[in-house]
């Protein structure tokens, strides 16, 4: 069974794609070495999250949700909430937020990492202070036959849609800080097609 230390070892083994990931990897490791509790929201400074960049079978589209708190489109994901299998968390979040069952495109290894600042906000009537999400992202694929089965999870998002890979980082409808992350991910996805 996985634990915090096995997640830390996965992060240490992760090969950064660019400078952002190189620097964020250092931050991840320092955060995980500094705090015992990195898997729950009890850590007021930040916590691990798991996300998925979901593509269709021909790698031409990706799935985005209009996040209620972030106020724009972003890939599906969520909090670990104590779960140590972050790949399973990412798959579950995709299914909960969009209704789709997606599988790993290549493998269930970490595809990308990023630290994302979360502004203070109200959730379920309670104020949540600003903090950092240490986000581990996996690359998943949904079957073309299932693409139209998407649905909205009203407690989390107000819309779900498939967009071209390019639109995932160029559209003004996307969360502003996610655009450079999506561009990085799309560059990696496109390299898989070669």
PDB file of C-alpha atoms in Angstrom:
ATOM      1  CA  UNK A   1       0.000   0.000   0.000  1.00  0.00           C
ATOM      2  CA  UNK A   2       1.204   3.470  -0.852  1.00  0.00           C
ATOM      3  CA  UNK A   3       1.996   6.062   1.780  1.00  0.00           C
ATOM      4  CA  UNK A   4       3.383   9.591   1.857  1.00  0.00           C
ATOM      5  CA  UNK A   5       6.923   8.253   1.430  1.00  0.00           C
ATOM      6  CA  UNK A   6       6.045   6.275  -1.704  1.00  0.00           C
ATOM      7  CA  UNK A   7       4.441   9.402  -3.198  1.00  0.00           C
ATOM      8  CA  UNK A   8       7.608  11.316  -2.303  1.00  0.00           C
ATOM      9  CA  UNK A   9       9.705   8.677  -4.088  1.00  0.00           C
ATOM     10  CA  UNK A  10       7.473   8.956  -7.189  1.00  0.00           C
ATOM     11  CA  UNK A  11       7.959  12.722  -7.200  1.00  0.00           C
ATOM     12  CA  UNK A  12      11.721  12.317  -6.777  1.00  0.00           C
ATOM     13  CA  UNK A  13      11.786   9.858  -9.722  1.00  0.00           C
ATOM     14  CA  UNK A  14       9.692  12.180 -11.908  1.00  0.00           C
ATOM     15  CA  UNK A  15      11.658  13.654 -14.857  1.00  0.00           C
ATOM     16  CA  UNK A  16      10.731  17.332 -15.245  1.00  0.00           C
ATOM     17  CA  UNK A  17       9.655  18.487 -18.695  1.00  0.00           C
ATOM     18  CA  UNK A  18      10.647  22.144 -18.305  1.00  0.00           C
ATOM     19  CA  UNK A  19      11.994  24.735 -15.873  1.00  0.00           C
ATOM     20  CA  UNK A  20       8.614  25.156 -14.160  1.00  0.00           C
ATOM     21  CA  UNK A  21       8.554  21.446 -13.308  1.00  0.00           C
ATOM     22  CA  UNK A  22      12.207  21.461 -12.223  1.00  0.00           C
ATOM     23  CA  UNK A  23      11.526  24.242  -9.733  1.00  0.00           C
ATOM     24  CA  UNK A  24       8.153  22.882  -8.645  1.00  0.00           C
ATOM     25  CA  UNK A  25       9.722  19.462  -8.042  1.00  0.00           C
ATOM     26  CA  UNK A  26      12.115  21.069  -5.549  1.00  0.00           C
ATOM     27  CA  UNK A  27       9.148  22.763  -3.846  1.00  0.00           C
ATOM     28  CA  UNK A  28       7.174  19.484  -3.738  1.00  0.00           C
ATOM     29  CA  UNK A  29      10.042  17.633  -2.105  1.00  0.00           C
ATOM     30  CA  UNK A  30      10.679  20.385   0.437  1.00  0.00           C
ATOM     31  CA  UNK A  31       6.962  20.597   1.290  1.00  0.00           C
ATOM     32  CA  UNK A  32       6.658  16.833   1.722  1.00  0.00           C
ATOM     33  CA  UNK A  33       9.821  16.672   3.838  1.00  0.00           C
ATOM     34  CA  UNK A  34       8.715  19.597   6.016  1.00  0.00           C
ATOM     35  CA  UNK A  35       5.149  18.554   6.835  1.00  0.00           C
ATOM     36  CA  UNK A  36       3.874  15.215   8.063  1.00  0.00           C
ATOM     37  CA  UNK A  37       0.303  15.834   6.914  1.00  0.00           C
ATOM     38  CA  UNK A  38       0.358  16.688   3.195  1.00  0.00           C
ATOM     39  CA  UNK A  39      -2.601  14.551   2.163  1.00  0.00           C
ATOM     40  CA  UNK A  40      -5.461  16.320   3.945  1.00  0.00           C
ATOM     41  CA  UNK A  41      -6.913  19.793   4.039  1.00  0.00           C
ATOM     42  CA  UNK A  42      -5.860  20.100   7.684  1.00  0.00           C
ATOM     43  CA  UNK A  43      -2.515  21.436   6.463  1.00  0.00           C
ATOM     44  CA  UNK A  44      -3.343  25.136   6.163  1.00  0.00           C
ATOM     45  CA  UNK A  45      -0.291  25.900   4.021  1.00  0.00           C
ATOM     46  CA  UNK A  46      -1.098  23.455   1.234  1.00  0.00           C
ATOM     47  CA  UNK A  47      -1.853  19.874   0.303  1.00  0.00           C
ATOM     48  CA  UNK A  48      -1.452  17.317  -2.438  1.00  0.00           C
ATOM     49  CA  UNK A  49      -4.053  17.215  -5.168  1.00  0.00           C
ATOM     50  CA  UNK A  50      -4.506  14.871  -8.110  1.00  0.00           C
ATOM     51  CA  UNK A  51      -5.696  15.891 -11.555  1.00  0.00           C
ATOM     52  CA  UNK A  52      -6.167  14.411 -15.001  1.00  0.00           C
ATOM     53  CA  UNK A  53      -5.628  15.761 -18.460  1.00  0.00           C
ATOM     54  CA  UNK A  54      -8.200  13.701 -20.343  1.00  0.00           C
ATOM     55  CA  UNK A  55      -7.821  13.352 -24.110  1.00  0.00           C
ATOM     56  CA  UNK A  56      -9.865  11.580 -26.758  1.00  0.00           C
ATOM     57  CA  UNK A  57      -8.478   8.580 -28.632  1.00  0.00           C
ATOM     58  CA  UNK A  58      -6.929  10.511 -31.521  1.00  0.00           C
ATOM     59  CA  UNK A  59      -5.338  13.047 -29.129  1.00  0.00           C
ATOM     60  CA  UNK A  60      -7.116  16.015 -30.720  1.00  0.00           C
ATOM     61  CA  UNK A  61      -9.367  17.122 -27.838  1.00  0.00           C
ATOM     62  CA  UNK A  62      -9.267  17.478 -24.079  1.00  0.00           C
ATOM     63  CA  UNK A  63     -11.967  17.608 -21.421  1.00  0.00           C
ATOM     64  CA  UNK A  64     -12.438  20.753 -19.319  1.00  0.00           C
ATOM     65  CA  UNK A  65     -14.797  21.678 -16.495  1.00  0.00           C
ATOM     66  CA  UNK A  66     -15.964  25.185 -15.581  1.00  0.00           C
ATOM     67  CA  UNK A  67     -14.890  25.202 -11.937  1.00  0.00           C
ATOM     68  CA  UNK A  68     -17.282  27.001  -9.589  1.00  0.00           C
ATOM     69  CA  UNK A  69     -14.558  28.404  -7.297  1.00  0.00           C
ATOM     70  CA  UNK A  70     -11.905  29.184  -9.921  1.00  0.00           C
ATOM     71  CA  UNK A  71     -14.433  30.830 -12.240  1.00  0.00           C
ATOM     72  CA  UNK A  72     -13.180  29.327 -15.483  1.00  0.00           C
ATOM     73  CA  UNK A  73     -12.361  26.123 -17.317  1.00  0.00           C
ATOM     74  CA  UNK A  74      -9.717  23.751 -15.990  1.00  0.00           C
ATOM     75  CA  UNK A  75      -8.953  20.029 -16.175  1.00  0.00           C
ATOM     76  CA  UNK A  76     -10.739  17.772 -13.620  1.00  0.00           C
ATOM     77  CA  UNK A  77      -9.042  17.099 -10.311  1.00  0.00           C
ATOM     78  CA  UNK A  78      -9.352  17.283  -6.581  1.00  0.00           C
ATOM     79  CA  UNK A  79      -7.963  16.819  -3.121  1.00  0.00           C
ATOM     80  CA  UNK A  80      -6.297  13.644  -1.923  1.00  0.00           C
ATOM     81  CA  UNK A  81      -8.286  13.905   1.348  1.00  0.00           C
ATOM     82  CA  UNK A  82      -6.081  11.287   2.980  1.00  0.00           C
ATOM     83  CA  UNK A  83      -5.986   8.917  -0.014  1.00  0.00           C
ATOM     84  CA  UNK A  84      -2.453   7.768  -0.852  1.00  0.00           C
ATOM     85  CA  UNK A  85      -3.158   6.443  -4.357  1.00  0.00           C
ATOM     86  CA  UNK A  86      -3.208   9.724  -6.245  1.00  0.00           C
ATOM     87  CA  UNK A  87      -3.755   8.038  -9.605  1.00  0.00           C
ATOM     88  CA  UNK A  88      -6.986   6.576  -8.236  1.00  0.00           C
ATOM     89  CA  UNK A  89      -7.958  10.015  -6.899  1.00  0.00           C
ATOM     90  CA  UNK A  90      -7.477  11.553 -10.362  1.00  0.00           C
ATOM     91  CA  UNK A  91      -9.573   8.846 -12.062  1.00  0.00           C
ATOM     92  CA  UNK A  92     -12.313   9.212  -9.448  1.00  0.00           C
ATOM     93  CA  UNK A  93     -12.380  13.000  -9.858  1.00  0.00           C
ATOM     94  CA  UNK A  94     -12.824  12.655 -13.623  1.00  0.00           C
ATOM     95  CA  UNK A  95     -15.760  10.303 -13.137  1.00  0.00           C
ATOM     96  CA  UNK A  96     -17.359  12.415 -10.389  1.00  0.00           C
ATOM     97  CA  UNK A  97     -16.945  15.745 -12.195  1.00  0.00           C
ATOM     98  CA  UNK A  98     -17.736  14.651 -15.756  1.00  0.00           C
ATOM     99  CA  UNK A  99     -19.429  11.243 -15.666  1.00  0.00           C
ATOM    100  CA  UNK A 100     -16.700   9.693 -17.841  1.00  0.00           C
ATOM    101  CA  UNK A 101     -14.572   6.683 -17.040  1.00  0.00           C
ATOM    102  CA  UNK A 102     -11.081   7.326 -18.364  1.00  0.00           C
ATOM    103  CA  UNK A 103      -8.046   5.075 -18.433  1.00  0.00           C
ATOM    104  CA  UNK A 104      -4.325   5.819 -18.535  1.00  0.00           C
ATOM    105  CA  UNK A 105      -3.144   6.672 -22.032  1.00  0.00           C
ATOM    106  CA  UNK A 106       0.340   5.227 -21.550  1.00  0.00           C
ATOM    107  CA  UNK A 107       0.748   4.261 -17.913  1.00  0.00           C
ATOM    108  CA  UNK A 108      -0.342   5.388 -14.465  1.00  0.00           C
ATOM    109  CA  UNK A 109       2.845   7.321 -13.757  1.00  0.00           C
ATOM    110  CA  UNK A 110       2.989  11.037 -13.072  1.00  0.00           C
ATOM    111  CA  UNK A 111       2.677  12.981 -16.331  1.00  0.00           C
ATOM    112  CA  UNK A 112       3.122  16.524 -14.975  1.00  0.00           C
ATOM    113  CA  UNK A 113       3.466  18.437 -11.720  1.00  0.00           C
ATOM    114  CA  UNK A 114       2.687  21.998 -10.770  1.00  0.00           C
ATOM    115  CA  UNK A 115       2.197  24.136  -7.699  1.00  0.00           C
ATOM    116  CA  UNK A 116      -0.885  26.299  -7.975  1.00  0.00           C
ATOM    117  CA  UNK A 117      -1.828  29.186  -5.695  1.00  0.00           C
ATOM    118  CA  UNK A 118      -5.406  29.038  -4.481  1.00  0.00           C
ATOM    119  CA  UNK A 119      -6.993  32.341  -3.475  1.00  0.00           C
ATOM    120  CA  UNK A 120      -8.996  32.617  -0.276  1.00  0.00           C
ATOM    121  CA  UNK A 121     -12.612  31.697  -0.987  1.00  0.00           C
ATOM    122  CA  UNK A 122     -15.912  30.591   0.507  1.00  0.00           C
ATOM    123  CA  UNK A 123     -16.795  26.903   0.251  1.00  0.00           C
ATOM    124  CA  UNK A 124     -19.984  25.491   1.763  1.00  0.00           C
ATOM    125  CA  UNK A 125     -20.421  28.696   3.751  1.00  0.00           C
ATOM    126  CA  UNK A 126     -16.934  28.576   5.279  1.00  0.00           C
ATOM    127  CA  UNK A 127     -13.955  30.772   4.474  1.00  0.00           C
ATOM    128  CA  UNK A 128     -10.906  28.867   3.222  1.00  0.00           C
ATOM    129  CA  UNK A 129      -7.604  30.766   3.513  1.00  0.00           C
ATOM    130  CA  UNK A 130      -5.244  31.082   0.561  1.00  0.00           C
ATOM    131  CA  UNK A 131      -2.936  28.075   0.201  1.00  0.00           C
ATOM    132  CA  UNK A 132      -0.966  26.029  -2.348  1.00  0.00           C
ATOM    133  CA  UNK A 133      -2.084  22.946  -4.257  1.00  0.00           C
ATOM    134  CA  UNK A 134       0.794  20.589  -4.959  1.00  0.00           C
ATOM    135  CA  UNK A 135      -0.820  19.055  -8.004  1.00  0.00           C
ATOM    136  CA  UNK A 136       0.147  15.724  -9.523  1.00  0.00           C
ATOM    137  CA  UNK A 137      -1.373  15.238 -12.955  1.00  0.00           C
ATOM    138  CA  UNK A 138      -1.982  12.027 -14.908  1.00  0.00           C
ATOM    139  CA  UNK A 139      -2.693  11.615 -18.621  1.00  0.00           C
ATOM    140  CA  UNK A 140      -5.944   9.731 -19.253  1.00  0.00           C
ATOM    141  CA  UNK A 141      -7.919   8.847 -22.354  1.00  0.00           C
ATOM    142  CA  UNK A 142     -11.672   8.527 -22.848  1.00  0.00           C
ATOM    143  CA  UNK A 143     -13.143   6.363 -25.571  1.00  0.00           C
ATOM    144  CA  UNK A 144     -14.537   8.295 -28.523  1.00  0.00           C
ATOM    145  CA  UNK A 145     -17.844   6.440 -28.113  1.00  0.00           C
ATOM    146  CA  UNK A 146     -18.165   7.839 -24.580  1.00  0.00           C
ATOM    147  CA  UNK A 147     -17.335  11.463 -25.401  1.00  0.00           C
ATOM    148  CA  UNK A 148     -20.976  12.553 -25.488  1.00  0.00           C
ATOM    149  CA  UNK A 149     -21.781  11.014 -22.093  1.00  0.00           C
ATOM    150  CA  UNK A 150     -20.405  13.981 -20.139  1.00  0.00           C
ATOM    151  CA  UNK A 151     -22.462  15.527 -17.376  1.00  0.00           C
ATOM    152  CA  UNK A 152     -22.159  18.413 -14.917  1.00  0.00           C
ATOM    153  CA  UNK A 153     -21.551  17.987 -11.177  1.00  0.00           C
ATOM    154  CA  UNK A 154     -23.335  21.144 -10.028  1.00  0.00           C
ATOM    155  CA  UNK A 155     -21.613  21.228  -6.625  1.00  0.00           C
ATOM    156  CA  UNK A 156     -18.230  21.459  -8.412  1.00  0.00           C
ATOM    157  CA  UNK A 157     -18.737  22.896 -11.902  1.00  0.00           C
ATOM    158  CA  UNK A 158     -21.216  24.705 -14.105  1.00  0.00           C
ATOM    159  CA  UNK A 159     -20.194  23.196 -17.457  1.00  0.00           C
ATOM    160  CA  UNK A 160     -18.205  20.352 -18.993  1.00  0.00           C
ATOM    161  CA  UNK A 161     -16.924  20.424 -22.563  1.00  0.00           C
ATOM    162  CA  UNK A 162     -14.469  18.951 -25.026  1.00  0.00           C
ATOM    163  CA  UNK A 163     -12.143  21.482 -26.654  1.00  0.00           C
ATOM    164  CA  UNK A 164      -9.273  21.295 -29.110  1.00  0.00           C
ATOM    165  CA  UNK A 165      -5.872  20.917 -27.492  1.00  0.00           C
ATOM    166  CA  UNK A 166      -4.971  24.429 -28.603  1.00  0.00           C
ATOM    167  CA  UNK A 167      -8.134  25.917 -27.097  1.00  0.00           C
ATOM    168  CA  UNK A 168      -7.155  24.444 -23.715  1.00  0.00           C
ATOM    169  CA  UNK A 169      -4.419  27.075 -23.429  1.00  0.00           C
ATOM    170  CA  UNK A 170      -5.624  29.899 -25.680  1.00  0.00           C
ATOM    171  CA  UNK A 171      -9.246  30.418 -24.636  1.00  0.00           C
ATOM    172  CA  UNK A 172     -10.068  33.389 -22.419  1.00  0.00           C
ATOM    173  CA  UNK A 173     -12.688  31.140 -20.762  1.00  0.00           C
ATOM    174  CA  UNK A 174      -9.931  29.125 -19.082  1.00  0.00           C
ATOM    175  CA  UNK A 175      -8.622  29.849 -15.596  1.00  0.00           C
ATOM    176  CA  UNK A 176      -5.763  32.298 -16.203  1.00  0.00           C
ATOM    177  CA  UNK A 177      -3.032  30.420 -14.330  1.00  0.00           C
ATOM    178  CA  UNK A 178      -3.912  27.120 -16.021  1.00  0.00           C
ATOM    179  CA  UNK A 179      -3.123  28.337 -19.550  1.00  0.00           C
ATOM    180  CA  UNK A 180       0.702  27.958 -19.367  1.00  0.00           C
ATOM    181  CA  UNK A 181       0.283  24.602 -17.607  1.00  0.00           C
ATOM    182  CA  UNK A 182      -2.073  23.370 -20.339  1.00  0.00           C
ATOM    183  CA  UNK A 183       0.311  24.606 -23.029  1.00  0.00           C
ATOM    184  CA  UNK A 184       3.111  22.572 -21.421  1.00  0.00           C
ATOM    185  CA  UNK A 185       0.903  19.480 -21.212  1.00  0.00           C
ATOM    186  CA  UNK A 186      -0.298  19.871 -24.808  1.00  0.00           C
ATOM    187  CA  UNK A 187       3.298  20.109 -26.021  1.00  0.00           C
ATOM    188  CA  UNK A 188       4.018  16.795 -24.322  1.00  0.00           C
ATOM    189  CA  UNK A 189       0.805  15.196 -25.658  1.00  0.00           C
ATOM    190  CA  UNK A 190       1.620  16.299 -29.204  1.00  0.00           C
ATOM    191  CA  UNK A 191       5.066  14.731 -28.914  1.00  0.00           C
ATOM    192  CA  UNK A 192       3.324  11.385 -28.275  1.00  0.00           C
ATOM    193  CA  UNK A 193       1.690  11.577 -31.707  1.00  0.00           C
ATOM    194  CA  UNK A 194       5.050  11.588 -33.484  1.00  0.00           C
TER     195      UNK A 194
END
